[in-house]
Coordinates of N, CA and C in Angstrom, one line a residue:
M1 N -21.0 -3.8 -21.2 CA -20.0 -3.7 -20.1 C -20.4 -2.5 -19.3
C2 N -20.0 -2.7 -18.1 CA -20.3 -1.9 -17.0 C -19.4 -0.7 -16.9
P3 N -19.7 0.5 -16.5 CA -19.0 1.7 -16.7 C -17.9 1.2 -15.5
K4 N -16.6 2.0 -15.6 CA -15.6 1.8 -14.4 C -16.2 2.7 -13.1
A5 N -15.9 1.9 -12.0 CA -16.4 2.4 -10.9 C -15.3 3.7 -10.5
D6 N -15.9 4.6 -9.6 CA -15.4 5.5 -9.1 C -14.0 5.3 -8.8
P7 N -12.8 5.9 -9.0 CA -11.4 5.4 -8.4 C -11.4 5.6 -6.9
S8 N -12.0 6.6 -6.2 CA -11.9 6.4 -4.9 C -12.6 5.2 -4.1
F9 N -13.7 4.6 -4.9 CA -14.3 3.5 -4.5 C -13.4 2.3 -4.5
Q10 N -12.7 2.5 -5.8 CA -11.7 1.1 -6.3 C -10.7 1.3 -5.0
L11 N -10.3 2.5 -4.8 CA -9.1 2.7 -3.8 C -9.5 2.2 -2.2
A12 N -10.8 2.5 -2.0 CA -11.3 1.9 -0.6 C -11.3 0.3 -0.6
V13 N -11.7 -0.2 -1.8 CA -11.7 -1.7 -1.8 C -10.2 -2.1 -1.6
A14 N -9.4 -1.8 -2.4 CA -8.1 -2.0 -2.4 C -7.3 -1.8 -0.9
L15 N -7.6 -0.8 -0.4 CA -7.0 -0.7 1.0 C -7.4 -1.3 1.9
A16 N -9.0 -1.7 1.7 CA -9.7 -2.6 2.9 C -8.8 -3.9 2.5
R17 N -8.6 -4.2 1.4 CA -8.2 -5.8 1.1 C -6.6 -5.9 1.6
L18 N -6.0 -4.7 1.6 CA -4.4 -4.8 2.1 C -4.5 -4.8 3.2
A19 N -5.4 -4.2 4.1 CA -5.6 -4.1 5.6 C -5.9 -5.3 6.2
I20 N -6.4 -6.3 5.6 CA -6.6 -7.6 6.2 C -5.7 -8.8 5.6
N21 N -6.0 -9.6 6.3 CA -5.2 -11.1 5.7 C -5.7 -11.6 4.2
G22 N -4.8 -11.7 3.4 CA -4.9 -11.9 1.9 C -5.3 -13.4 1.5
T23 N -6.4 -13.6 2.3 CA -6.8 -15.2 1.9 C -8.2 -15.1 0.9
G24 N -8.5 -16.2 0.4 CA -9.7 -16.2 -0.2 C -10.9 -15.9 0.4
A25 N -10.9 -15.9 2.0 CA -11.9 -15.9 2.7 C -12.2 -14.4 3.2
S26 N -10.8 -13.6 3.0 CA -11.1 -12.0 3.1 C -11.6 -11.3 1.8
V27 N -11.1 -12.2 0.7 CA -12.0 -11.5 -0.5 C -13.2 -11.7 -0.5
A28 N -13.7 -12.9 -0.2 CA -15.2 -13.1 0.0 C -16.0 -12.3 1.1
Q29 N -15.2 -11.9 2.0 CA -15.8 -11.1 3.0 C -16.0 -9.5 2.5
L30 N -14.8 -9.1 1.6 CA -14.9 -7.8 1.0 C -16.0 -7.7 -0.1
Q31 N -16.2 -8.8 -0.7 CA -17.5 -9.0 -1.8 C -18.6 -8.6 -1.2
A32 N -18.9 -9.4 -0.1 CA -20.1 -9.0 0.7 C -20.2 -7.9 1.1
T33 N -19.1 -7.2 1.9 CA -19.1 -5.8 2.4 C -19.5 -4.9 1.5
F34 N -18.7 -4.9 0.3 CA -19.0 -3.8 -0.8 C -20.1 -4.2 -1.8
G35 N -20.5 -5.4 -1.7 CA -21.6 -5.6 -2.6 C -20.9 -5.9 -4.3
I36 N -19.8 -6.4 -4.1 CA -19.3 -6.6 -5.5 C -18.8 -8.0 -5.7
G37 N -18.5 -8.5 -6.9 CA -17.9 -9.6 -7.2 C -16.5 -9.6 -6.8
K38 N -16.3 -11.3 -6.5 CA -15.1 -11.7 -6.1 C -14.0 -11.0 -7.0
G39 N -14.1 -11.3 -8.1 CA -13.0 -11.1 -9.2 C -13.0 -9.3 -9.2
T40 N -13.9 -8.6 -9.0 CA -13.9 -7.4 -8.9 C -12.9 -6.9 -7.7
V41 N -13.0 -7.5 -6.5 CA -12.0 -7.1 -5.4 C -10.8 -7.2 -5.8
T42 N -10.3 -8.4 -6.7 CA -9.2 -8.5 -7.0 C -8.5 -7.7 -8.2
L43 N -9.7 -7.4 -8.9 CA -9.5 -6.3 -10.0 C -9.0 -5.0 -9.8
Y44 N -9.9 -4.4 -8.7 CA -9.6 -3.0 -8.2 C -8.1 -3.1 -7.3
T45 N -7.8 -4.2 -6.6 CA -6.4 -4.4 -5.8 C -5.5 -4.0 -6.8
H46 N -5.6 -5.0 -7.9 CA -4.8 -4.8 -9.0 C -4.3 -3.5 -9.6
R47 N -5.5 -2.9 -10.0 CA -5.3 -1.4 -10.3 C -4.9 -0.5 -9.8
V48 N -5.1 -0.7 -8.6 CA -4.4 0.4 -7.4 C -3.1 0.1 -7.2
L49 N -2.8 -1.2 -7.2 CA -1.3 -1.5 -7.1 C -0.4 -1.0 -8.3
E50 N -1.2 -1.2 -9.5 CA -0.3 -0.7 -10.7 C -0.2 0.8 -10.7
V51 N -1.2 1.6 -10.4 CA -1.0 2.9 -10.1 C -0.2 3.3 -9.2
L52 N -0.1 2.6 -8.1 CA 0.8 3.0 -6.9 C 2.4 2.7 -7.6
D53 N 2.6 1.9 -8.3 CA 3.9 1.3 -8.9 C 4.4 2.6 -9.9
E54 N 3.2 2.8 -10.7 CA 3.4 4.0 -11.8 C 4.0 5.3 -11.2
V55 N 3.5 5.8 -10.0 CA 3.8 7.0 -9.4 C 4.8 6.8 -8.3
K56 N 5.1 5.8 -8.1 CA 6.2 5.4 -7.0 C 7.5 6.3 -7.3
H57 N 7.9 6.5 -8.1 CA 9.3 7.5 -8.5 C 8.9 8.9 -8.0
N58 N 7.7 9.5 -8.0 CA 7.4 10.8 -7.4 C 7.5 10.9 -5.9
W59 N 7.2 9.9 -5.3 CA 7.0 9.6 -3.9 C 8.1 9.1 -3.1
V60 N 9.0 8.1 -3.7 CA 9.9 7.5 -3.0 C 11.3 8.2 -3.5
T61 N 11.9 8.6 -2.7 CA 13.2 9.2 -3.4 C 14.3 8.8 -2.1
W62 N 15.6 8.9 -2.5 CA 16.8 8.8 -1.7 C 17.1 10.0 -1.1
P63 N 17.3 10.2 0.3 CA 17.4 11.6 0.7 C 18.8 12.3 0.1
D64 N 19.0 13.5 -0.1 CA 20.3 14.1 -0.3 C 20.9 14.4 1.2
A65 N 22.2 14.8 1.2 CA 23.0 15.0 2.3 C 22.4 15.9 3.3
R66 N 21.9 17.0 2.9 CA 21.5 17.7 4.2 C 20.2 16.9 4.8
R67 N 19.3 16.0 4.1 CA 18.2 15.6 4.6 C 18.8 14.3 5.4
R68 N 19.7 13.7 5.0 CA 20.2 12.6 5.6 C 20.7 12.9 7.1
N69 N 21.4 14.2 7.1 CA 21.9 14.9 8.1 C 20.8 15.2 9.2
E70 N 19.7 15.7 8.7 CA 18.6 16.1 9.7 C 18.1 14.9 9.9
Q71 N 17.9 13.8 9.4 CA 17.4 12.6 10.0 C 18.3 12.0 10.8
S72 N 19.6 12.0 10.6 CA 20.7 11.4 11.7 C 20.5 12.0 12.8
Q73 N 20.3 13.4 13.1 CA 20.3 14.3 14.3 C 18.9 13.8 15.0
V74 N 18.1 13.4 14.2 CA 16.6 13.1 14.9 C 16.7 11.7 15.6
M75 N 17.5 10.9 14.6 CA 17.5 9.6 15.2 C 18.5 9.4 16.4
R76 N 19.5 10.4 16.4 CA 20.3 10.4 17.7 C 19.5 10.8 19.0
Q77 N 18.7 11.8 18.6 CA 18.0 12.4 19.7 C 16.9 11.3 20.4
E78 N 16.7 10.3 19.5 CA 15.7 9.3 19.9 C 16.7 7.9 20.4
G79 N 17.9 8.1 20.3 CA 18.7 6.9 20.9 C 19.4 6.3 19.9
F80 N 19.3 6.2 18.8 CA 19.8 5.5 17.7 C 21.1 6.0 17.3
Q81 N 22.2 5.8 17.7 CA 23.3 6.4 17.5 C 24.0 6.1 16.0
A82 N 24.0 5.0 15.7 CA 24.5 4.6 14.2 C 23.5 4.8 13.1
A83 N 22.3 5.2 13.2 CA 21.5 5.2 12.2 C 21.0 6.5 11.7
W84 N 20.9 6.7 10.5 CA 20.6 8.1 9.8 C 19.0 8.1 9.3
A85 N 18.5 7.2 9.2 CA 17.2 7.1 8.8 C 16.2 6.0 9.2
S86 N 15.0 6.1 8.9 CA 14.1 5.0 9.4 C 13.3 4.7 8.0
L87 N 12.6 3.4 7.9 CA 11.8 3.1 7.1 C 10.5 2.7 7.3
T88 N 9.4 3.1 6.7 CA 8.3 2.6 6.9 C 7.8 2.0 5.6
A89 N 7.1 0.6 6.0 CA 6.9 -0.1 5.0 C 5.2 -0.6 5.0
L90 N 4.6 -0.8 3.8 CA 3.3 -1.4 3.8 C 3.6 -2.6 3.4
R91 N 2.9 -3.7 4.2 CA 3.3 -5.0 4.1 C 2.0 -5.7 3.3
Y92 N 2.1 -6.4 2.2 CA 0.9 -6.8 1.6 C 0.9 -8.2 1.8
H93 N -0.1 -8.6 2.5 CA -0.2 -10.0 2.9 C -1.2 -10.8 1.8
S94 N -0.5 -11.8 1.4 CA -1.3 -12.6 0.5 C -1.2 -14.1 0.5
A95 N -2.2 -14.8 0.5 CA -1.9 -16.4 0.5 C -1.2 -17.1 -0.6
K96 N -1.3 -16.1 -1.8 CA -0.6 -16.7 -3.0 C 0.5 -16.0 -3.4
S97 N 1.4 -16.4 -3.9 CA 2.8 -15.8 -4.4 C 2.5 -14.6 -5.6
P98 N 3.0 -13.6 -5.8 CA 2.9 -12.6 -6.8 C 3.2 -12.9 -8.0

């Protein structure tokens, strides 16, 4: 059994996969780039996504009234009169359904 790769390396592989089109060709490209097996690219991606899912409650929160008011003021200054917040999303492209 091989020792587990450094978490920072696993994160780098997963982020690279999430940054490119999620087709089988991209996995093969990452396999060659990082010098690892195709299954390893998938394994690292799944591990990173599992960890992100576990810690999401530490980082994703609903703003309280004070914060919503602050965000609303900023949005009005930017020309969005009816909006109080914005959303930033990470899109995970995949050729297969989860």
